Amino acid sequence: MSDYQEALALPGLFASYPLLRRWWKTGINLVFPPRCAGCGRVDKIWCERCQAEMDAIPLDTHVDPHPPMTAVAVTGIHNGLLQQVQWALKYEYTPEVAIPLGLRLAERFAMLNWTIDMVIPVPIHTLRLRERGYNQAQLLGEVAAHKLALPCVPAALQRLRQTQSQVTLNAQERLANMQNAFEADPQLVSGQRILLIDDVYTTGATLVACAQAALDAGASAVYGLTVTSPRG
Ligand SMILES: [Zn+2]
């Protein structure tokens, strides 16, 4: 079984879709066959050509970590195919593409000598969760954690409040906006070395706020890993 099929069969991984939307989408697929999230070719949600193109994108993009994070890594720059596929994951209801992206995260992680006890995906707004039907960071985290044989513990981190959209804010405003937006469960994170997973690393404000919450709850170290970063 390929990594893709294995991840697709993970118990509970895609169980979070609201059933109605899934049925609705199945109905749509009878009329409009699925298109590849990377190139738009008909029949598959993710095609071999796009997988090959993604495999050719270098994995070693450098990112400076913001304290209190110990280190941060990304799998590439936010443009081209990686940007297109993340857009599809976030805005076009194609949770399946979390699989190639999650496996890419695991591949990036394998190049690092980080010692990690658990993976925690960055929580999204409950409103967004309701709109989208899933947390894209959680799908990425579940796939990567499964591949790395690490536990994925979404319950360890909660989003306490809805934050303002970050799009129009500068780096300083983003930090202020995210302050105290998260809370970690001391029973789950105390003494643990944590790997935070998210889709995009922009100013780092979200990961910093999550890392601070985990450290406040007793985590011993926090690392960050995202699919892309806008900067090289
Ligand atoms: Zn394709």
Coordinates of N, CA and C and ligand atoms in Angstrom, one line a residue:
M1 N 0.9 -1.2 0.0 CA 0.0 0.0 0.0 C 0.9 1.3 0.0
S2 N 0.6 2.2 -0.8 CA 1.4 3.4 -0.9 C 1.1 4.3 0.4
D3 N 2.0 5.2 0.6 CA 1.9 6.1 1.8 C 0.5 6.9 1.6
Y4 N 0.2 7.2 0.4 CA -1.0 8.0 0.2 C -2.3 7.2 0.6
Q5 N -2.3 5.9 0.1 CA -3.4 5.1 0.4 C -3.5 4.8 1.9
E6 N -2.3 4.6 2.5 CA -2.2 4.3 3.9 C -2.8 5.4 4.7
A7 N -2.4 6.6 4.4 CA -2.9 7.8 5.1 C -4.4 8.0 4.9
L8 N -4.9 7.7 3.7 CA -6.3 7.8 3.4 C -7.1 6.9 4.3
A9 N -6.5 5.8 4.6 CA -7.2 4.8 5.4 C -7.1 5.0 6.9
L10 N -6.4 6.0 7.3 CA -6.2 6.3 8.8 C -7.6 6.4 9.5
P11 N -7.8 5.7 10.6 CA -9.1 5.8 11.2 C -9.4 7.2 11.7
G12 N -10.5 7.7 11.4 CA -10.9 9.0 12.0 C -10.3 10.2 11.3
L13 N -9.3 10.0 10.4 CA -8.6 11.2 9.9 C -9.6 12.1 9.1
F14 N -10.4 11.5 8.3 CA -11.3 12.4 7.5 C -12.8 12.3 8.1
A15 N -12.9 11.8 9.3 CA -14.2 11.6 9.9 C -14.8 12.9 10.3
S16 N -14.0 14.0 10.3 CA -14.5 15.2 10.8 C -15.4 16.0 9.8
Y17 N -15.4 15.5 8.5 CA -16.3 16.3 7.6 C -17.7 16.2 8.0
P18 N -18.4 17.2 7.9 CA -19.9 17.1 8.1 C -20.4 16.2 7.0
L19 N -21.2 15.2 7.4 CA -21.6 14.2 6.5 C -22.4 14.8 5.3
L20 N -23.2 15.8 5.6 CA -24.0 16.4 4.5 C -23.2 16.9 3.4
R21 N -22.1 17.6 3.8 CA -21.3 18.3 2.8 C -20.6 17.2 2.0
R22 N -20.3 16.1 2.6 CA -19.6 15.0 1.9 C -20.6 14.4 0.9
W23 N -21.8 14.2 1.3 CA -22.8 13.7 0.3 C -23.0 14.6 -0.8
W24 N -23.1 15.9 -0.4 CA -23.3 16.9 -1.4 C -22.2 16.9 -2.5
K25 N -21.0 16.8 -1.9 CA -19.8 16.7 -2.8 C -19.8 15.5 -3.7
T26 N -20.2 14.4 -3.1 CA -20.3 13.1 -3.9 C -21.3 13.3 -5.1
G27 N -22.4 14.0 -4.8 CA -23.4 14.2 -5.8 C -22.8 15.1 -6.9
I28 N -22.1 16.1 -6.5 CA -21.5 17.0 -7.5 C -20.5 16.2 -8.4
N29 N -19.8 15.3 -7.7 CA -18.8 14.5 -8.5 C -19.4 13.7 -9.6
L30 N -20.7 13.3 -9.4 CA -21.3 12.5 -10.5 C -21.5 13.4 -11.7
V31 N -21.7 14.7 -11.5 CA -21.9 15.6 -12.7 C -20.6 16.1 -13.1
F32 N -19.8 16.6 -12.2 CA -18.5 17.2 -12.5 C -17.4 16.3 -11.9
P33 N -16.7 15.5 -12.7 CA -15.7 14.6 -12.2 C -14.6 15.4 -11.4
P34 N -13.9 14.8 -10.5 CA -12.9 15.5 -9.7 C -11.8 16.0 -10.6
R35 N -11.2 17.1 -10.2 CA -10.1 17.7 -10.9 C -8.9 17.7 -10.0
C36 N -7.7 17.6 -10.5 CA -6.5 17.6 -9.7 C -6.3 19.0 -9.1
A37 N -6.1 19.0 -7.8 CA -5.9 20.2 -7.0 C -4.6 21.0 -7.5
G38 N -3.7 20.3 -8.1 CA -2.5 21.0 -8.6 C -2.6 21.5 -10.0
C39 N -3.1 20.7 -10.9 CA -3.1 21.1 -12.3 C -4.4 21.2 -13.0
G40 N -5.5 20.8 -12.3 CA -6.8 20.9 -12.8 C -7.2 19.8 -13.8
R41 N -6.3 18.8 -14.1 CA -6.7 17.7 -15.0 C -7.8 16.9 -14.3
V42 N -8.7 16.4 -15.2 CA -9.9 15.7 -14.7 C -9.6 14.3 -14.2
D43 N -10.3 13.8 -13.3 CA -10.4 12.4 -12.8 C -9.8 12.2 -11.4
K44 N -8.8 12.9 -11.0 CA -8.2 12.6 -9.7 C -8.0 13.9 -8.9
I45 N -8.1 13.8 -7.6 CA -7.9 15.0 -6.8 C -6.4 15.4 -6.7
W46 N -5.6 14.4 -6.9 CA -4.1 14.6 -6.8 C -3.5 13.7 -7.8
C47 N -2.7 14.2 -8.8 CA -2.2 13.3 -9.9 C -0.7 13.1 -9.8
E48 N -0.3 12.1 -10.5 CA 1.2 11.6 -10.4 C 2.1 12.7 -10.9
R49 N 1.6 13.5 -11.9 CA 2.5 14.5 -12.5 C 2.7 15.6 -11.4
C50 N 1.7 16.0 -10.7 CA 1.8 17.0 -9.7 C 2.7 16.5 -8.5
Q51 N 2.5 15.2 -8.2 CA 3.3 14.6 -7.1 C 4.8 14.7 -7.5
A52 N 5.1 14.4 -8.8 CA 6.5 14.4 -9.3 C 7.0 15.8 -9.2
E53 N 6.1 16.8 -9.6 CA 6.5 18.2 -9.6 C 6.8 18.6 -8.2
M54 N 6.0 18.2 -7.2 CA 6.2 18.6 -5.8 C 7.4 17.9 -5.3
D55 N 7.7 16.7 -5.7 CA 8.9 16.0 -5.2 C 10.2 16.7 -5.6
A56 N 10.1 17.5 -6.8 CA 11.3 18.2 -7.3 C 11.5 19.5 -6.6
I57 N 10.6 20.0 -5.8 CA 10.8 21.3 -5.1 C 11.7 21.0 -3.9
P58 N 12.8 21.8 -3.8 CA 13.8 21.6 -2.7 C 13.1 21.7 -1.4
L59 N 13.6 20.9 -0.4 CA 13.0 20.9 0.9 C 13.7 21.7 1.9
D60 N 14.7 22.4 1.5 CA 15.6 23.0 2.5 C 15.5 24.5 2.7
T61 N 14.3 25.1 2.5 CA 14.1 26.5 2.7 C 14.4 26.9 4.1
H62 N 15.2 27.9 4.3 CA 15.7 28.3 5.7 C 14.7 29.3 6.3
V63 N 14.4 29.2 7.6 CA 13.6 30.1 8.3 C 14.2 30.4 9.7
D64 N 14.4 31.6 10.0 CA 14.9 31.9 11.4 C 13.8 31.8 12.4
P65 N 14.0 31.0 13.5 CA 13.0 30.8 14.4 C 12.8 32.1 15.3
H66 N 11.5 32.4 15.7 CA 11.3 33.4 16.6 C 11.2 32.8 18.0
P67 N 11.9 33.4 19.0 CA 11.8 32.9 20.4 C 10.3 33.0 20.8
P68 N 9.8 32.2 21.6 CA 10.5 31.1 22.4 C 10.6 29.8 21.6
M69 N 10.4 29.7 20.3 CA 10.5 28.5 19.6 C 12.0 28.1 19.5
T70 N 12.3 26.8 19.7 CA 13.7 26.3 19.6 C 14.1 26.4 18.1
A71 N 13.3 26.0 17.2 CA 13.6 26.0 15.8 C 12.4 25.9 14.9
V72 N 12.5 26.4 13.7 CA 11.4 26.3 12.8 C 11.9 25.8 11.4
A73 N 11.1 25.0 10.8 CA 11.4 24.5 9.4 C 10.2 24.6 8.5
V74 N 10.4 24.8 7.2 CA 9.3 24.8 6.3 C 9.7 23.9 5.1
T75 N 8.7 23.5 4.3 CA 9.1 22.6 3.2 C 9.3 23.3 1.9
G76 N 9.1 24.7 1.9 CA 9.3 25.4 0.6 C 8.7 26.8 0.7
I77 N 8.9 27.5 -0.4 CA 8.4 28.9 -0.5 C 6.9 28.9 -1.0
H78 N 6.2 29.9 -0.5 CA 4.7 29.9 -0.8 C 4.5 30.5 -2.2
N79 N 4.7 29.7 -3.2 CA 4.4 30.1 -4.5 C 4.2 28.8 -5.4
G80 N 3.8 29.0 -6.6 CA 3.6 27.9 -7.6 C 2.7 26.8 -7.1
L81 N 3.2 25.6 -7.3 CA 2.4 24.4 -6.9 C 2.0 24.3 -5.4
L82 N 3.0 24.6 -4.6 CA 2.7 24.5 -3.1 C 1.6 25.5 -2.7
Q83 N 1.7 26.7 -3.3 CA 0.6 27.7 -3.0 C -0.7 27.2 -3.5
Q84 N -0.7 26.7 -4.7 CA -2.0 26.3 -5.4 C -2.6 25.2 -4.5
V85 N -1.8 24.2 -4.1 CA -2.4 23.0 -3.4 C -2.9 23.4 -2.0
Q86 N -2.1 24.4 -1.4 CA -2.6 24.8 0.0 C -3.9 25.6 -0.2
W87 N -4.0 26.4 -1.2 CA -5.3 27.1 -1.5 C -6.4 26.1 -1.6
A88 N -6.2 25.0 -2.4 CA -7.2 24.0 -2.6 C -7.6 23.4 -1.2
L89 N -6.6 23.1 -0.4 CA -6.9 22.5 0.9 C -7.7 23.4 1.8
K90 N -7.4 24.7 1.7 CA -8.0 25.7 2.6 C -9.4 26.2 2.1
Y91 N -9.4 26.4 0.8 CA -10.6 27.1 0.3 C -11.4 26.4 -0.7
E92 N -11.0 25.2 -1.2 CA -11.7 24.5 -2.2 C -12.2 23.1 -1.7
Y93 N -12.3 22.9 -0.4 CA -12.8 21.7 0.2 C -12.2 20.5 -0.5
T94 N -10.9 20.4 -0.4 CA -10.2 19.1 -0.9 C -9.3 18.6 0.2
P95 N -9.9 18.1 1.3 CA -9.0 17.6 2.4 C -8.1 16.5 2.0
E96 N -8.3 15.8 0.9 CA -7.4 14.7 0.5 C -6.0 15.2 0.2
V97 N -5.9 16.5 -0.2 CA -4.5 16.9 -0.5 C -3.7 17.2 0.7
A98 N -4.3 17.1 1.9 CA -3.5 17.1 3.1 C -2.5 15.9 3.2
I99 N -2.8 14.9 2.4 CA -2.0 13.7 2.4 C -0.6 14.0 1.7
P100 N -0.6 14.4 0.5 CA 0.8 14.7 -0.1 C 1.5 15.8 0.7
L101 N 0.8 16.8 1.2 CA 1.4 17.8 2.0 C 1.9 17.3 3.3
G102 N 1.1 16.5 4.0 CA 1.5 15.9 5.3 C 2.7 15.0 5.2
L103 N 2.8 14.3 4.1 CA 3.9 13.4 3.8 C 5.2 14.2 3.6
R104 N 5.0 15.4 2.9 CA 6.1 16.3 2.6 C 6.6 16.8 3.9
L105 N 5.7 17.1 4.9 CA 6.2 17.6 6.2 C 7.0 16.6 6.9
A106 N 6.5 15.3 6.8 CA 7.3 14.2 7.4 C 8.7 14.0 6.8
E107 N 8.7 14.2 5.5 CA 10.0 14.1 4.8 C 11.0 15.2 5.2
R108 N 10.4 16.4 5.4 CA 11.2 17.6 5.9 C 11.7 17.3 7.3
F109 N 10.8 16.8 8.1 CA 11.2 16.5 9.5 C 12.3 15.5 9.6
A110 N 12.3 14.5 8.7 CA 13.3 13.4 8.8 C 14.7 14.0 8.5
M111 N 14.8 15.2 7.8 CA 16.1 15.8 7.5 C 16.7 16.5 8.8
L112 N 15.8 16.7 9.8 CA 16.3 17.5 11.0 C 16.6 16.6 12.1
N113 N 17.5 17.0 13.0 CA 17.8 16.1 14.1 C 17.0 16.6 15.4
W114 N 15.7 16.8 15.2 CA 14.9 17.3 16.4 C 14.4 16.0 17.1
T115 N 14.4 16.1 18.4 CA 13.7 15.0 19.2 C 12.4 15.5 19.7
I116 N 11.3 14.8 19.3 CA 10.0 15.3 19.5 C 9.2 14.2 20.2
D117 N 8.3 14.6 21.2 CA 7.4 13.6 21.8 C 6.0 13.6 21.2
M118 N 5.6 14.8 20.8 CA 4.2 14.8 20.2 C 4.0 15.9 19.2
V119 N 3.1 15.7 18.3 CA 2.7 16.7 17.3 C 1.4 17.4 17.7
I120 N 1.4 18.7 17.6 CA 0.2 19.4 17.9 C -0.1 20.4 16.8
P121 N -1.3 20.2 16.1 CA -1.7 21.1 15.0 C -2.2 22.4 15.6
V122 N -1.9 23.5 14.9 CA -2.4 24.8 15.3 C -4.0 24.8 15.2
P123 N -4.7 25.2 16.3 CA -6.2 25.2 16.2 C -6.7 26.4 15.3
I124 N -7.8 26.2 14.6 CA -8.3 27.3 13.9 C -9.6 27.8 14.6
H125 N -10.1 28.9 14.1 CA -11.3 29.5 14.7 C -12.5 28.5 14.6
T126 N -13.3 28.4 15.6 CA -14.5 27.5 15.5 C -15.4 27.9 14.3
L127 N -15.4 29.2 14.0 CA -16.2 29.7 12.9 C -15.7 29.1 11.6
R128 N -14.3 29.2 11.4 CA -13.7 28.7 10.2 C -13.9 27.2 10.1
L129 N -13.8 26.5 11.3 CA -14.0 25.1 11.4 C -15.4 24.7 10.9
R130 N -16.3 25.5 11.3 CA -17.7 25.2 10.8 C -17.9 25.5 9.3
E131 N -17.2 26.5 8.8 CA -17.3 26.8 7.4 C -16.6 25.8 6.6
R132 N -15.4 25.4 7.0 CA -14.5 24.5 6.2 C -14.9 23.0 6.4
G133 N -15.3 22.7 7.6 CA -15.6 21.3 7.9 C -14.4 20.6 8.5
Y134 N -13.3 21.1 8.4 CA -12.1 20.5 9.0 C -11.0 21.6 9.3
N135 N -10.1 21.2 10.1 CA -8.9 22.1 10.4 C -7.8 21.5 9.5
Q136 N -7.4 22.3 8.5 CA -6.3 21.9 7.6 C -5.0 21.5 8.3
A137 N -4.7 22.3 9.4 CA -3.5 22.0 10.1 C -3.6 20.7 10.8
Q138 N -4.8 20.3 11.3 CA -4.9 19.0 11.9 C -4.8 17.9 11.0
L139 N -5.3 18.0 9.8 CA -5.1 17.0 8.8 C -3.7 16.8 8.4
L140 N -3.0 17.9 8.3 CA -1.5 17.9 8.0 C -0.8 17.2 9.1
G141 N -1.1 17.6 10.3 CA -0.5 17.0 11.5 C -0.7 15.5 11.7
E142 N -2.0 15.1 11.4 CA -2.3 13.7 11.5 C -1.5 12.8 10.5
V143 N -1.4 13.3 9.3 CA -0.7 12.6 8.3 C 0.8 12.5 8.6
A144 N 1.4 13.7 9.0 CA 2.8 13.7 9.3 C 3.1 12.8 10.5
A145 N 2.3 12.9 11.5 CA 2.5 12.2 12.8 C 2.5 10.7 12.5
H146 N 1.5 10.3 11.7 CA 1.3 8.9 11.4 C 2.6 8.4 10.7
K147 N 3.1 9.1 9.7 CA 4.2 8.7 9.0 C 5.5 8.6 9.9
L148 N 5.5 9.6 10.9 CA 6.7 9.6 11.8 C 6.5 8.8 13.0
A149 N 5.4 8.1 13.1 CA 5.1 7.2 14.3 C 5.2 8.1 15.6
L150 N 4.6 9.3 15.5 CA 4.5 10.2 16.7 C 3.0 10.3 17.0
P151 N 2.7 10.6 18.3 CA 1.3 10.9 18.6 C 0.9 12.3 18.1
C152 N -0.3 12.4 17.6 CA -0.8 13.7 17.2 C -1.9 14.1 18.2
V153 N -1.8 15.2 18.9 CA -2.6 15.5 20.1 C -3.3 16.9 19.9
P154 N -4.3 17.0 19.1 CA -5.0 18.2 18.9 C -5.6 18.8 20.1
A155 N -6.0 17.9 21.0 CA -6.7 18.4 22.3 C -5.7 19.1 23.2
A156 N -4.4 19.0 23.0 CA -3.5 19.7 23.9 C -3.5 21.2 23.8
L157 N -4.0 21.7 22.7 CA -4.0 23.2 22.5 C -5.4 23.7 22.0
Q158 N -5.9 24.7 22.7 CA -7.2 25.2 22.4 C -7.1 26.7 22.0
R159 N -7.9 27.1 21.1 CA -8.0 28.5 20.8 C -9.0 29.2 21.7
L160 N -8.6 30.1 22.5 CA -9.5 30.7 23.5 C -10.4 31.7 22.9
R161 N -10.0 32.5 21.9 CA -10.9 33.5 21.3 C -10.6 33.6 19.9
Q162 N -11.6 34.1 19.2 CA -11.5 34.4 17.8 C -10.6 35.6 17.6
T163 N -9.6 35.5 16.8 CA -8.7 36.6 16.6 C -9.1 37.3 15.3
Q164 N -8.8 38.6 15.2 CA -9.0 39.4 14.0 C -8.3 38.7 12.8
S165 N -8.8 38.8 11.6 CA -8.0 38.3 10.4 C -6.7 39.0 10.4
Q166 N -5.6 38.2 10.1 CA -4.2 38.7 10.2 C -3.8 39.5 8.9
V167 N -4.6 39.3 7.8 CA -4.2 39.7 6.5 C -3.7 41.1 6.4
T168 N -4.5 42.1 7.1 CA -4.1 43.5 6.9 C -3.2 44.0 8.0
L169 N -2.7 43.1 8.9 CA -1.9 43.5 10.0 C -0.4 43.4 9.7
N170 N 0.4 44.3 10.3 CA 1.8 44.2 10.2 C 2.3 43.2 11.3
A171 N 3.6 42.9 11.3 CA 4.2 41.9 12.2 C 3.9 42.2 13.7
Q172 N 4.1 43.5 14.1 CA 3.8 43.8 15.5 C 2.4 43.7 15.9
E173 N 1.5 44.1 15.0 CA 0.0 44.0 15.2 C -0.4 42.5 15.3
R174 N 0.3 41.7 14.5 CA -0.1 40.3 14.5 C 0.3 39.6 15.8
L175 N 1.4 40.0 16.4 CA 1.8 39.5 17.7 C 0.8 39.9 18.7
A176 N 0.5 41.2 18.7 CA -0.5 41.7 19.7 C -1.8 41.0 19.6
N177 N -2.2 40.8 18.3 CA -3.5 40.2 18.0 C -3.6 38.7 18.5
M178 N -2.5 38.0 18.5 CA -2.4 36.6 18.8 C -2.2 36.4 20.3
Q179 N -1.7 37.4 21.0 CA -1.3 37.2 22.4 C -2.5 36.7 23.2
N180 N -2.2 35.6 24.0 CA -3.2 34.9 24.9 C -4.4 34.4 24.1
A181 N -4.2 34.1 22.8 CA -5.3 33.5 22.0 C -5.4 32.0 22.2
F182 N -4.3 31.4 22.8 CA -4.3 30.0 22.9 C -4.1 29.5 24.4
E183 N -4.5 28.3 24.7 CA -4.3 27.7 26.0 C -3.9 26.3 25.8
A184 N -2.9 25.8 26.5 CA -2.5 24.4 26.4 C -2.8 23.7 27.6
D185 N -3.1 22.4 27.5 CA -3.4 21.5 28.6 C -2.2 21.0 29.3
P186 N -1.9 21.5 30.6 CA -0.7 21.0 31.3 C -0.6 19.5 31.4
Q187 N -1.7 18.8 31.6 CA -1.7 17.4 31.7 C -1.2 16.7 30.5
L188 N -1.4 17.3 29.3 CA -0.9 16.7 28.1 C 0.5 17.2 27.7
V189 N 0.8 18.4 28.0 CA 2.1 19.0 27.4 C 3.2 19.0 28.4
S190 N 3.0 18.9 29.7 CA 4.0 19.1 30.7 C 5.2 18.1 30.4
G191 N 6.4 18.7 30.4 CA 7.6 18.0 30.2 C 7.8 17.4 28.7
Q192 N 6.9 17.8 27.8 CA 6.9 17.3 26.5 C 7.7 18.2 25.5
R193 N 8.4 17.5 24.5 CA 9.0 18.3 23.4 C 8.0 18.2 22.3
I194 N 7.5 19.4 21.9 CA 6.4 19.6 21.0 C 6.7 20.0 19.6
L195 N 6.1 19.4 18.6 CA 6.2 19.9 17.2 C 4.9 20.5 16.8
L196 N 4.8 21.8 16.6 CA 3.6 22.5 16.2 C 3.6 22.4 14.6
I197 N 2.4 22.1 14.1 CA 2.2 22.0 12.7 C 1.2 23.0 12.2
D198 N 1.5 23.8 11.1 CA 0.6 24.7 10.5 C 0.8 24.7 9.0
D199 N -0.1 25.3 8.3 CA 0.1 25.3 6.8 C 1.1 26.4 6.4
V200 N 0.9 27.6 6.8 CA 1.9 28.7 6.3 C 2.5 29.4 7.5
Y201 N 3.8 29.7 7.4 CA 4.5 30.5 8.4 C 4.7 31.9 7.8
T202 N 4.0 32.9 8.3 CA 4.1 34.2 7.7 C 5.0 35.0 8.6
T203 N 4.4 35.7 9.6 CA 5.3 36.5 10.5 C 5.8 35.6 11.7
G204 N 5.1 34.4 11.9 CA 5.4 33.6 13.0 C 4.6 33.9 14.2
A205 N 3.7 34.9 14.1 CA 2.9 35.3 15.3 C 2.0 34.2 15.8
T206 N 1.4 33.4 15.0 CA 0.5 32.3 15.4 C 1.3 31.3 16.1
L207 N 2.4 30.8 15.5 CA 3.2 29.8 16.1 C 3.9 30.2 17.4
V208 N 4.3 31.5 17.5 CA 4.8 32.1 18.7 C 3.8 32.0 19.9
A209 N 2.6 32.4 19.5 CA 1.5 32.4 20.6 C 1.2 31.0 21.0
C210 N 1.2 30.0 20.1 CA 1.0 28.6 20.5 C 2.1 28.1 21.3
A211 N 3.4 28.4 20.9 CA 4.5 28.0 21.6 C 4.5 28.5 23.1
Q212 N 4.2 29.8 23.2 CA 4.2 30.4 24.5 C 3.1 29.7 25.4
A213 N 2.0 29.4 24.8 CA 0.9 28.7 25.6 C 1.4 27.3 26.1
A214 N 2.1 26.6 25.2 CA 2.6 25.3 25.5 C 3.7 25.4 26.6
L215 N 4.6 26.4 26.5 CA 5.6 26.5 27.5 C 5.1 26.9 28.8
D216 N 4.1 27.8 28.8 CA 3.4 28.2 30.0 C 2.8 27.0 30.7
A217 N 2.3 26.1 29.9 CA 1.7 24.9 30.5 C 2.7 23.8 30.9
G218 N 4.0 24.1 30.7 CA 5.1 23.2 31.2 C 5.8 22.4 30.1
A219 N 5.5 22.7 28.8 CA 6.2 22.0 27.8 C 7.7 22.3 27.9
S220 N 8.6 21.3 27.5 CA 10.0 21.5 27.7 C 10.7 22.2 26.5
A221 N 10.1 22.0 25.3 CA 10.6 22.7 24.1 C 9.6 22.7 23.1
V222 N 9.6 23.7 22.2 CA 8.6 23.8 21.1 C 9.3 24.1 19.8
Y223 N 9.0 23.3 18.8 CA 9.5 23.4 17.5 C 8.3 23.7 16.5
G224 N 8.6 24.3 15.4 CA 7.5 24.6 14.4 C 7.9 24.0 13.1
L225 N 6.8 23.5 12.4 CA 7.0 23.0 11.0 C 5.8 23.3 10.2
T226 N 6.0 24.0 9.1 CA 4.9 24.4 8.2 C 5.2 24.0 6.8
V227 N 4.2 24.0 6.0 CA 4.4 23.6 4.6 C 5.2 24.7 3.8
T228 N 4.8 25.9 4.0 CA 5.5 27.0 3.3 C 5.7 28.2 4.2
S229 N 6.6 29.1 3.6 CA 6.8 30.4 4.2 C 6.9 31.3 3.0
P230 N 6.4 32.6 3.1 CA 6.5 33.5 2.0 C 7.9 33.9 1.6
R231 N 8.8 33.9 2.6 CA 10.2 34.3 2.4 C 11.0 33.0 2.2
G232 N 12.1 33.3 1.5 CA 13.0 32.1 1.2 C 14.0 31.9 2.4
Ligands
ZN1 ZN -2.1 17.4 -11.2

